[in-house]
PDB file of C-alpha atoms in Angstrom:
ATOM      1  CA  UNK A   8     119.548 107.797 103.138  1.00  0.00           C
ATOM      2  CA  UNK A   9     119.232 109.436  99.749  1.00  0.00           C
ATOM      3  CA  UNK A  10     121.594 113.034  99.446  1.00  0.00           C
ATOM      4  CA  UNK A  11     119.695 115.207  97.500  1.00  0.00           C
ATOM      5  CA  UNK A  12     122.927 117.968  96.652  1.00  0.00           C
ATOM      6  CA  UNK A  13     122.796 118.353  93.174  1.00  0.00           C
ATOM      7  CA  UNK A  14     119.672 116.354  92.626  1.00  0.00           C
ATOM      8  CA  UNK A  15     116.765 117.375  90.503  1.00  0.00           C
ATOM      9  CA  UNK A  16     113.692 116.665  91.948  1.00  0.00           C
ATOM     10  CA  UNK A  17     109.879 118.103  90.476  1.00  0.00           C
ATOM     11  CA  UNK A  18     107.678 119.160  92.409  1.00  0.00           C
ATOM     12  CA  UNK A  19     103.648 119.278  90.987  1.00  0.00           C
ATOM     13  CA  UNK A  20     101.440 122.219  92.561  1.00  0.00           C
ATOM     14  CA  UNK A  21     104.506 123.904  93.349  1.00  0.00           C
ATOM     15  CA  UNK A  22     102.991 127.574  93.743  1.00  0.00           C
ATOM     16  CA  UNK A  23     101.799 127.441  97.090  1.00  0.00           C
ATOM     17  CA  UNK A  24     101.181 125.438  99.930  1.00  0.00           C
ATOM     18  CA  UNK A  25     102.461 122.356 100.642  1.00  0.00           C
ATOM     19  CA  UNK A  26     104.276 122.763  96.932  1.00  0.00           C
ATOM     20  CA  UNK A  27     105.688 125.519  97.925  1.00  0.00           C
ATOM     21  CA  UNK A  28     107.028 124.346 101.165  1.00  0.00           C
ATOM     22  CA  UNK A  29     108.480 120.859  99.948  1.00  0.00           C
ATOM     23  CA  UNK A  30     110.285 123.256  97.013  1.00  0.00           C
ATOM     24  CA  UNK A  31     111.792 125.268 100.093  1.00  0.00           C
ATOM     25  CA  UNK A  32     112.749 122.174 102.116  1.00  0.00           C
ATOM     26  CA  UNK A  33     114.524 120.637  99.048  1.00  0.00           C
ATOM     27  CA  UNK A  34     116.075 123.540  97.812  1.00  0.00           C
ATOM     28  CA  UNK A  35     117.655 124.102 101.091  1.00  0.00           C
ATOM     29  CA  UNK A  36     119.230 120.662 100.901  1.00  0.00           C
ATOM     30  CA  UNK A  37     120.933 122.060  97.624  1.00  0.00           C
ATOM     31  CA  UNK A  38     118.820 120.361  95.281  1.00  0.00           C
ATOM     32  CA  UNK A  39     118.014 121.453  91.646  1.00  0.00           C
ATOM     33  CA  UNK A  40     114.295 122.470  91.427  1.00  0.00           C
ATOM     34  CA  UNK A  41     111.737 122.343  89.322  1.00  0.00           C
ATOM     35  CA  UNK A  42     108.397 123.826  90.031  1.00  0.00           C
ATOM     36  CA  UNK A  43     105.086 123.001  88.050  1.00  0.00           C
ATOM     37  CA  UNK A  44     101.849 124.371  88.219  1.00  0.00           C
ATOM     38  CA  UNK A  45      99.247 125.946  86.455  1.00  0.00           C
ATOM     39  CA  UNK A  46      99.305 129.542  87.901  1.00  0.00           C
ATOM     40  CA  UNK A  47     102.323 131.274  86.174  1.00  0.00           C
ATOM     41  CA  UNK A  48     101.582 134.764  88.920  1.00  0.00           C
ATOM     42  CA  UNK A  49     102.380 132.275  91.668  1.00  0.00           C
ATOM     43  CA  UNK A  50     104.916 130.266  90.433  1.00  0.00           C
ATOM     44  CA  UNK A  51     106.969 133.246  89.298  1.00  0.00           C
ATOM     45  CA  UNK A  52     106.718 134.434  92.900  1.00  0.00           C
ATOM     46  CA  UNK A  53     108.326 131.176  94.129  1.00  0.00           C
ATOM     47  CA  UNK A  54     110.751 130.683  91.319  1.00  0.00           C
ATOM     48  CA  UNK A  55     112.465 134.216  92.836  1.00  0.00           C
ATOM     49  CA  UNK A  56     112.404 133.474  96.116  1.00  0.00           C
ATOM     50  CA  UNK A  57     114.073 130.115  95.433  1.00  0.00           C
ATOM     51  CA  UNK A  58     116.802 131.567  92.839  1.00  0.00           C
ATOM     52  CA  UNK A  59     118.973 132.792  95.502  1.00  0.00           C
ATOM     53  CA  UNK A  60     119.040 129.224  96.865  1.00  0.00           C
ATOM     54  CA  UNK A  61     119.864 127.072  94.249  1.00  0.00           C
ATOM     55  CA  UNK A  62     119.668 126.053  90.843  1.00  0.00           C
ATOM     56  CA  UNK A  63     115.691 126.615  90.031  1.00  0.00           C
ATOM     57  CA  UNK A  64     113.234 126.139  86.706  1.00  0.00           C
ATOM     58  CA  UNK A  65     109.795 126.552  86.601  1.00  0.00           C
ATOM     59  CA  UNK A  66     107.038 125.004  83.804  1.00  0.00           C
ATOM     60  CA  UNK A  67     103.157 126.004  83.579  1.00  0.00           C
ATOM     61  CA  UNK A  68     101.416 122.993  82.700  1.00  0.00           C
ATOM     62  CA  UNK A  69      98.438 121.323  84.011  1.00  0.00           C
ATOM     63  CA  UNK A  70      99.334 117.491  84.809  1.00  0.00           C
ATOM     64  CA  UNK A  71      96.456 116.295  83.136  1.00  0.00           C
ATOM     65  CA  UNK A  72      97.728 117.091  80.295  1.00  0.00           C
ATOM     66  CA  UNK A  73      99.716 113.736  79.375  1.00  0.00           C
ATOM     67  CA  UNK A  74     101.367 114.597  76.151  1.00  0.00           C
ATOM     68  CA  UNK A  75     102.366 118.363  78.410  1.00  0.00           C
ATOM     69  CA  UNK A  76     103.715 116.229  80.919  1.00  0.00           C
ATOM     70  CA  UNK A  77     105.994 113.860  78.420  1.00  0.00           C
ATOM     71  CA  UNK A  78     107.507 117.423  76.986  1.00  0.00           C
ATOM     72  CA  UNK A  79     108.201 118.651  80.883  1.00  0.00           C
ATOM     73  CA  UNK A  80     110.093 115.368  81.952  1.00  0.00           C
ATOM     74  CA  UNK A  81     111.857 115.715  78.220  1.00  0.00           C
ATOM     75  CA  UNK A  82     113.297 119.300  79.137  1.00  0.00           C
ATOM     76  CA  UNK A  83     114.231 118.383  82.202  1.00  0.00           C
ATOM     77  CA  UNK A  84     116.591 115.574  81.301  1.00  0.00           C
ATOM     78  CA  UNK A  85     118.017 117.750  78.719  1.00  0.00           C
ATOM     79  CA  UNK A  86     118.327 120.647  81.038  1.00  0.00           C
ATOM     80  CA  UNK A  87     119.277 118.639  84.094  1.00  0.00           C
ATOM     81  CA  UNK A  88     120.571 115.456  83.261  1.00  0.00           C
ATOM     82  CA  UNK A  89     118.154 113.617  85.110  1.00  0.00           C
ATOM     83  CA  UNK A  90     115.136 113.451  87.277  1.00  0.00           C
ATOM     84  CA  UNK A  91     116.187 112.110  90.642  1.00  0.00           C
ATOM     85  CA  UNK A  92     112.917 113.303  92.696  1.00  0.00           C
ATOM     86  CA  UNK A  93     109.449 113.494  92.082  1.00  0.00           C
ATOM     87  CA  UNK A  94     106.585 114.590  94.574  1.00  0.00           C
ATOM     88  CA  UNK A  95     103.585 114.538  93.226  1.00  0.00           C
ATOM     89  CA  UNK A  96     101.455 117.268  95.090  1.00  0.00           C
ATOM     90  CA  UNK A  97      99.012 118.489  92.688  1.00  0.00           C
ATOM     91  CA  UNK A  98      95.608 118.136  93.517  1.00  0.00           C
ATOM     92  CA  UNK A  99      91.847 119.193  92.581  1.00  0.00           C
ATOM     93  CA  UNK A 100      89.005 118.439  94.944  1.00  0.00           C
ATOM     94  CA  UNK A 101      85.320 119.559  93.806  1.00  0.00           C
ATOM     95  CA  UNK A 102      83.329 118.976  97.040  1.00  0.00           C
ATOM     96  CA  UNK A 103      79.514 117.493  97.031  1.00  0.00           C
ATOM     97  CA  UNK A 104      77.921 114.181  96.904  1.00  0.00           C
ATOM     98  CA  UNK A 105      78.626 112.327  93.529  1.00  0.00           C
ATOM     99  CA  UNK A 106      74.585 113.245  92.146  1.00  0.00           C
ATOM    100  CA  UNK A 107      75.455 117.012  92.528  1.00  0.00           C
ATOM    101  CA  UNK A 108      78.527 117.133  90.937  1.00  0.00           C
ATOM    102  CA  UNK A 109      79.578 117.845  87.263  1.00  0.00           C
ATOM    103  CA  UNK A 110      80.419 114.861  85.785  1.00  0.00           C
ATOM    104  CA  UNK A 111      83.375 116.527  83.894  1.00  0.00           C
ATOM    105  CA  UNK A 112      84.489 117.718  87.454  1.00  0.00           C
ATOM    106  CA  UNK A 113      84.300 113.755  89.024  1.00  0.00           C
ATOM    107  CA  UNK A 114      86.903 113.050  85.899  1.00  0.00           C
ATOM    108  CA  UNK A 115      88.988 116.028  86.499  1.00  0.00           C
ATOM    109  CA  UNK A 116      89.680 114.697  90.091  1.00  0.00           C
ATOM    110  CA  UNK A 117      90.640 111.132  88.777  1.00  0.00           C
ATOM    111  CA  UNK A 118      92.780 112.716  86.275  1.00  0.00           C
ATOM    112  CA  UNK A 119      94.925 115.218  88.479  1.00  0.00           C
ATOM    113  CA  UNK A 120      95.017 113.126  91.118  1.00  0.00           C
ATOM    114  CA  UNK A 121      95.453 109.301  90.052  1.00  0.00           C
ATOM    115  CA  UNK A 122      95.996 109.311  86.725  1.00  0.00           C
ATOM    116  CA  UNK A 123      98.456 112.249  86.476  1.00  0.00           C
ATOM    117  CA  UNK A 124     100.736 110.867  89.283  1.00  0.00           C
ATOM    118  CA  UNK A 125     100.427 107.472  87.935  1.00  0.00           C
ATOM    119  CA  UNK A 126     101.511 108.859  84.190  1.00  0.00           C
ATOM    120  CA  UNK A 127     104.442 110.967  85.290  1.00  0.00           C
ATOM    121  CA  UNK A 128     105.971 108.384  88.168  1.00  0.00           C
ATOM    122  CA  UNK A 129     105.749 105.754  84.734  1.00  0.00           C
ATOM    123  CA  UNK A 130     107.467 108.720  82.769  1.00  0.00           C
ATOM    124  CA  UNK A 131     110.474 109.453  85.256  1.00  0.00           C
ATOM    125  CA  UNK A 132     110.836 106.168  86.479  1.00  0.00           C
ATOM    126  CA  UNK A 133     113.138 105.038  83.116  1.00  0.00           C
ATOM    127  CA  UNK A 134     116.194 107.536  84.208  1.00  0.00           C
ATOM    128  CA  UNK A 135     115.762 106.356  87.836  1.00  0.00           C
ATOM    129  CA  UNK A 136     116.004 103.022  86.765  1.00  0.00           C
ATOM    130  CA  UNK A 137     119.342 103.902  84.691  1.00  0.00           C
ATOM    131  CA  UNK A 138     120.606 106.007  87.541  1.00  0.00           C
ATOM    132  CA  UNK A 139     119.472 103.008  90.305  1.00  0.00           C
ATOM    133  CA  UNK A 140     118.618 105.886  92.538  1.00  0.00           C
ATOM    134  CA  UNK A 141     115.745 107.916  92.863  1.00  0.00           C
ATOM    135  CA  UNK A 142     112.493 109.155  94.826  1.00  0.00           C
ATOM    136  CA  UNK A 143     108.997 109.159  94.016  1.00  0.00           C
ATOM    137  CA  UNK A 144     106.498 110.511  96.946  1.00  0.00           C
ATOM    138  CA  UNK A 145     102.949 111.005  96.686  1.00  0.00           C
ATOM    139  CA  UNK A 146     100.815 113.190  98.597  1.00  0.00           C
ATOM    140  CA  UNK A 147      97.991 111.117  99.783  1.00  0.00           C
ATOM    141  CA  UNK A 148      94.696 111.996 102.208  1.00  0.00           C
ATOM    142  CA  UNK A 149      93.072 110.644 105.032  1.00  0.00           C
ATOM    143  CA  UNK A 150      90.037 110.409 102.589  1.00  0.00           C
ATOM    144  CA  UNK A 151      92.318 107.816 101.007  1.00  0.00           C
ATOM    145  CA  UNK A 152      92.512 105.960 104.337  1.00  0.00           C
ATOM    146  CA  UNK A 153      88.960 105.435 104.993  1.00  0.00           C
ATOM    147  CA  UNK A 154      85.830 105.785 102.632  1.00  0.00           C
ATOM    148  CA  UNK A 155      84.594 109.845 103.446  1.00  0.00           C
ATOM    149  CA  UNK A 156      81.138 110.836 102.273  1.00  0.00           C
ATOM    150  CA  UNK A 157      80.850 114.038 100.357  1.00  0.00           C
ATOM    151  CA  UNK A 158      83.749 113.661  98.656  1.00  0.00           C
ATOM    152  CA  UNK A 159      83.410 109.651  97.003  1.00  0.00           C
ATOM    153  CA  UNK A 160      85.215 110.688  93.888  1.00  0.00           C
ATOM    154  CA  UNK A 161      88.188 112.411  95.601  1.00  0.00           C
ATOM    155  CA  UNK A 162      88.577 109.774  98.659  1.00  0.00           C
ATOM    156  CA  UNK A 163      88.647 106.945  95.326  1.00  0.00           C
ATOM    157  CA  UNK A 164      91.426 108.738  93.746  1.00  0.00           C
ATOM    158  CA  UNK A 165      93.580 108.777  97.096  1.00  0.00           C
ATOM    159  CA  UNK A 166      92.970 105.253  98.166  1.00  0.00           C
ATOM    160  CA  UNK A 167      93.952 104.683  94.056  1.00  0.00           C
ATOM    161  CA  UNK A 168      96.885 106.562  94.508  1.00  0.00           C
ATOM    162  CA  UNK A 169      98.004 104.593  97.682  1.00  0.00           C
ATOM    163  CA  UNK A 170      97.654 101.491  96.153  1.00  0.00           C
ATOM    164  CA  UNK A 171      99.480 102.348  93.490  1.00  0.00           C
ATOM    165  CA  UNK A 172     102.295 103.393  95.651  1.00  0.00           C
ATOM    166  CA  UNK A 173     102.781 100.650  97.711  1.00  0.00           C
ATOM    167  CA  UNK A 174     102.721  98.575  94.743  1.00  0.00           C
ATOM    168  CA  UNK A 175     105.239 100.543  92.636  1.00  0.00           C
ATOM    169  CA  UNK A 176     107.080 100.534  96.205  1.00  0.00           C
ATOM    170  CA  UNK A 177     107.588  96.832  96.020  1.00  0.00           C
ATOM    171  CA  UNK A 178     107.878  97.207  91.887  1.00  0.00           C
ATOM    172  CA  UNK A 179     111.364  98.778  92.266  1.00  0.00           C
ATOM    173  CA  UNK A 180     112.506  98.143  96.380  1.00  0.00           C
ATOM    174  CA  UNK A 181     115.698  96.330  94.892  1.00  0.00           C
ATOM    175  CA  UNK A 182     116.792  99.041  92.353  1.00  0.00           C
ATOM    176  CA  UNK A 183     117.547 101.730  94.860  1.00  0.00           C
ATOM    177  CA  UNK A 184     114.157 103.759  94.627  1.00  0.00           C
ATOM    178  CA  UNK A 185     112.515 105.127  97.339  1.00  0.00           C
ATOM    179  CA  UNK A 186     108.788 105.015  96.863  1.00  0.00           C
ATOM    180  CA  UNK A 187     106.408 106.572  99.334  1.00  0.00           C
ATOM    181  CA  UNK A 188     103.295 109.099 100.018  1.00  0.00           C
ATOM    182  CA  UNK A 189     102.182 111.275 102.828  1.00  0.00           C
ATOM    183  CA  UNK A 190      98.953 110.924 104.174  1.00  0.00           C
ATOM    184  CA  UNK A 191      97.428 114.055 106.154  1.00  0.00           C
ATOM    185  CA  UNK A 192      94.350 115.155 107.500  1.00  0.00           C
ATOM    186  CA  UNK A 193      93.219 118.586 106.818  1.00  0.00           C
ATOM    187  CA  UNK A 194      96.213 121.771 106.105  1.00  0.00           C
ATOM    188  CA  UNK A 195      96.170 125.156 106.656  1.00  0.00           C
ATOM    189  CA  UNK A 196      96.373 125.950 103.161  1.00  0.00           C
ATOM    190  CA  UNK A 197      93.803 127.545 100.785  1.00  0.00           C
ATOM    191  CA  UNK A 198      93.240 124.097  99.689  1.00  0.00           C
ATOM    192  CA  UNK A 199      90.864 123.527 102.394  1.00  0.00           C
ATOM    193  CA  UNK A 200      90.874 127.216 104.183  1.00  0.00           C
ATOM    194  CA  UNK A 201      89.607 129.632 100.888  1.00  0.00           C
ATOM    195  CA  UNK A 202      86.271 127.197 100.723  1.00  0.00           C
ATOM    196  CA  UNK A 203      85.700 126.167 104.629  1.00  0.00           C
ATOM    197  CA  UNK A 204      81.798 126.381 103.830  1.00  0.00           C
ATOM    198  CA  UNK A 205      82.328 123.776 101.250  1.00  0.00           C
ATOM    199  CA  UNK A 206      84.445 121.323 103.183  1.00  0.00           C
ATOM    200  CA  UNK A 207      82.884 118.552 105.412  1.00  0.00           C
ATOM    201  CA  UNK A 208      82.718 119.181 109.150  1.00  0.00           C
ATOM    202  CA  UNK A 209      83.747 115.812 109.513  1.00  0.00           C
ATOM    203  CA  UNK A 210      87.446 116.992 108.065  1.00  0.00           C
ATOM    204  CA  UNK A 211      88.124 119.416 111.071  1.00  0.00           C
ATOM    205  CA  UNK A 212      87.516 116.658 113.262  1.00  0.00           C
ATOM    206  CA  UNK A 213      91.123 116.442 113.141  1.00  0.00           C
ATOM    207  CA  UNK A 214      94.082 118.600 114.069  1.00  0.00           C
ATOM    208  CA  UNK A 215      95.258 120.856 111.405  1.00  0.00           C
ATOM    209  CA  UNK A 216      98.727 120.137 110.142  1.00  0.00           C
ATOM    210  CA  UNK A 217     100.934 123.412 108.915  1.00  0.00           C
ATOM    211  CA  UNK A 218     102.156 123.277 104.595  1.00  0.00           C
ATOM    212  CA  UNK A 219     105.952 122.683 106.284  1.00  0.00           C
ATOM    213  CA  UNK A 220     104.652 119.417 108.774  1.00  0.00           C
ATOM    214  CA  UNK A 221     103.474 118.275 105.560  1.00  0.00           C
ATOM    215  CA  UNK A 222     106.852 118.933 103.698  1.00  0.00           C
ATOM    216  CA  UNK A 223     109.264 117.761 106.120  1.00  0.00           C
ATOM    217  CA  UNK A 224     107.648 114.401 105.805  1.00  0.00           C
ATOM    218  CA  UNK A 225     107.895 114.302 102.135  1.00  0.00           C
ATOM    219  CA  UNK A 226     111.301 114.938 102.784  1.00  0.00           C
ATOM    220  CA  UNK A 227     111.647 112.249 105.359  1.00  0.00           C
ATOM    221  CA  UNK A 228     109.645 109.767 102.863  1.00  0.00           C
ATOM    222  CA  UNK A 229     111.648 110.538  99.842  1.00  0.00           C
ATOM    223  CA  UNK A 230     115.045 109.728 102.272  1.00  0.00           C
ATOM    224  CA  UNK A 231     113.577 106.554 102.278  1.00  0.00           C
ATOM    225  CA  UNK A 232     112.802 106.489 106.024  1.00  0.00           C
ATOM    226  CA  UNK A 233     109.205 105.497 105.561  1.00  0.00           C
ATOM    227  CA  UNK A 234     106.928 104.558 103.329  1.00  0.00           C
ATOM    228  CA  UNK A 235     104.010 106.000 104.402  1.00  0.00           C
ATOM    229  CA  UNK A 236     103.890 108.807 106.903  1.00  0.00           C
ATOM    230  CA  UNK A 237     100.447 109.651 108.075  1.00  0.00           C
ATOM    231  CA  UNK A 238      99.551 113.214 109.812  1.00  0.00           C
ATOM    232  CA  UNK A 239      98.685 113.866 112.515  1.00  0.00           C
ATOM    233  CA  UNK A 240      99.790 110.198 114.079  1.00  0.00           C
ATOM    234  CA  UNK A 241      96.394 110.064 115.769  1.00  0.00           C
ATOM    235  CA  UNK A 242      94.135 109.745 112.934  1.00  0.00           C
ATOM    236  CA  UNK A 243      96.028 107.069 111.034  1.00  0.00           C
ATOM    237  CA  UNK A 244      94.737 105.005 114.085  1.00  0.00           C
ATOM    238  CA  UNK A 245      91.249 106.093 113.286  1.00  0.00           C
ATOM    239  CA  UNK A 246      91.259 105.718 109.834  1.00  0.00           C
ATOM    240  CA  UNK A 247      92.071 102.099 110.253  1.00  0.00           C
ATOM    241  CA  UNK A 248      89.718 101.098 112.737  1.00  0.00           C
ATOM    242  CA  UNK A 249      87.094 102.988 110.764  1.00  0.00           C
ATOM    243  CA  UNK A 250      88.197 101.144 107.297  1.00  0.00           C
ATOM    244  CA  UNK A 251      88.454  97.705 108.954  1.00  0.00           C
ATOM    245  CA  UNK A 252      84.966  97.976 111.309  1.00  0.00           C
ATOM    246  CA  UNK A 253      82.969 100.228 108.601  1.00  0.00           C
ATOM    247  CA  UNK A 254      79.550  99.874 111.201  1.00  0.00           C
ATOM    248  CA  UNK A 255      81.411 100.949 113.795  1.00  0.00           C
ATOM    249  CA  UNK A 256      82.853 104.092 111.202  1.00  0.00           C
ATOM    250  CA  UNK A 257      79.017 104.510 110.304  1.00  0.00           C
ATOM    251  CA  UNK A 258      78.289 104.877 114.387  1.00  0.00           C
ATOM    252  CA  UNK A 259      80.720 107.252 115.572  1.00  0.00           C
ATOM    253  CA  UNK A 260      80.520 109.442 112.754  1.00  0.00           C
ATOM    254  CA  UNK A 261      77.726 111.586 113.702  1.00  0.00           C
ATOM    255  CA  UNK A 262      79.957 112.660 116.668  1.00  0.00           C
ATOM    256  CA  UNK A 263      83.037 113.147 114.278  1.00  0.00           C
ATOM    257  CA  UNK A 264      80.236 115.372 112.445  1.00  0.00           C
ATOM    258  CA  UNK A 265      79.750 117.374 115.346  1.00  0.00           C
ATOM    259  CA  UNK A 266      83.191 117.899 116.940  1.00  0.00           C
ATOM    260  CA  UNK A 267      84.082 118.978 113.599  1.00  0.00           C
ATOM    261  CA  UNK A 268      81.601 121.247 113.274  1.00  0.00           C
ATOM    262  CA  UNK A 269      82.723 122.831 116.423  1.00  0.00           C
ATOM    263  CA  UNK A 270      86.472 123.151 115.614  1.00  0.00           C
ATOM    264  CA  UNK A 271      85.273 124.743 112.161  1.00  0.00           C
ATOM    265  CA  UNK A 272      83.113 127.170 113.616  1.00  0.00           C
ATOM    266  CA  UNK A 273      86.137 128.342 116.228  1.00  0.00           C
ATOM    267  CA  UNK A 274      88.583 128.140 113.000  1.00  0.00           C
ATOM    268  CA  UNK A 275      86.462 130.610 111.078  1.00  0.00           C
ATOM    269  CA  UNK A 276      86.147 132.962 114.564  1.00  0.00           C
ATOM    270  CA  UNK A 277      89.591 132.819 114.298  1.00  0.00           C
ATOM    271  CA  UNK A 278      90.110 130.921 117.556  1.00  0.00           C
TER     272      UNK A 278
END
């Protein structure tokens, strides 16, 4: 199993959340951080909390940014030495069928979530390679499991980005590089919680992981334990029977509709 004392490791969408959590977990295990986001408020708050802890540098960017994202890894490696982690956790979900959505907002969501993790796993990946050692997790979806309606454009980008890792996986599995992703199913974060109206009921048809669930299996992932690691357990069972038999996804999900309507309406009661 990788040791991460006195590793660097990058976390993306590092101001709250999951980010926030995974920064915690690591930092505890006497890593070097480095937290990214685009909210500077938020990742100031974070960047204190975790100062006491260990060795920590924050960077405002927005990952879509490619030529942003070559200068981050740049300072880095000058700063640090090396990049021996990266999670990439930044993500951007604009909810609606693909005809009522912005096309400039359907791009957005392949650019922070495929293309940005694709750029900056091909931008660390050189000092890994040098170092033969290293960790690159992705935070995946259910929706990247299984096709979801209402959210086409976002689900595409996941299943992208989970093809992409299990081929990078098997790209570098003899150079000491541990390549993985988490898959969950809907957090209690402000990802999904700050716009419940706008999320499909569908998505509280499953249990609701916590931000540190989510972490500690980044952690687990980027240890090399697993390659995938899908929360909760349950639904990666569902996900693949619904994938593999898509009329028997197509029958059962009017009841997935409804049970997650239910759960929804007892989550906004506060239930």
């Amino acid at each position: 199993m990788m040791d991460f004392k006195n590793k660097t490791v990058i976390v993306t969408g590092a101001s709250a959340g999951v980010g926030a959590a995974v920064a915690r977990n690591f930092a505890k295990l006497g890593a070097n951080i480095v937290l990214v986001a685009r909210g500077a408020e938020a990742l100031d708050k974070i960047t204190k909390d975790l100062a006491s802890i260990t060795d920590v540098y924050s960077h405002t960017l927005d990952v879509a940014n490619s030529e942003a994202c070559r200068e981050l890894v740049d300072i880095v490696v000058e700063k640090f030495g090396s990049v021996d982690v990266l999670v990439n956790n930044a993500g951007y979900h604009q909810r609606g069928d693909v005809s009522s959505n912005n096309t400039r907002d359907l791009a957005a969501m392949v650019d922070v979530n495929l293309r940005a993790p694709i750029e900056l796993s091909s931008l660390v990946l050189p000092h890994m390679l040098e170092n033969k050692s290293g960790a690159i997790v992705n935070v995946g979806s259910l929706a990247g499991r299984t096709p979801l309606q209402g959210a086409a454009t976002y689900s595409a980008t996941k299943a992208g980005l989970r093809a992409f890792t299990y081929a990078l996986a098997d790209e570098v599995k003899e150079c000491g590089i541990n390549v993985g992703l988490v898959s969950p199913g809907p957090i209690d974060t402000g990802f999904i919680m700050d716009n419940m109206d706008t999320v499909e009921d569908i998505v509280f048809s499953q249990p609701l992981s916590t931000a540190e669930q989510v972490a500690d299996a980044i952690v687990k992932v980027a240890e090399g334990k697993r390659t995938e690691i899908i929360l909760p357990a349950s639904s990666g069972f569902l996900t693949t029977i619904s994938y593999l038999f898509p009329t028997l996804r197509r029958k059962i999900r009017p009841s997935l509709y409804e049970k997650g309507r239910k759960a929804k309406l007892r989550i906004a009661q506060g239930k």
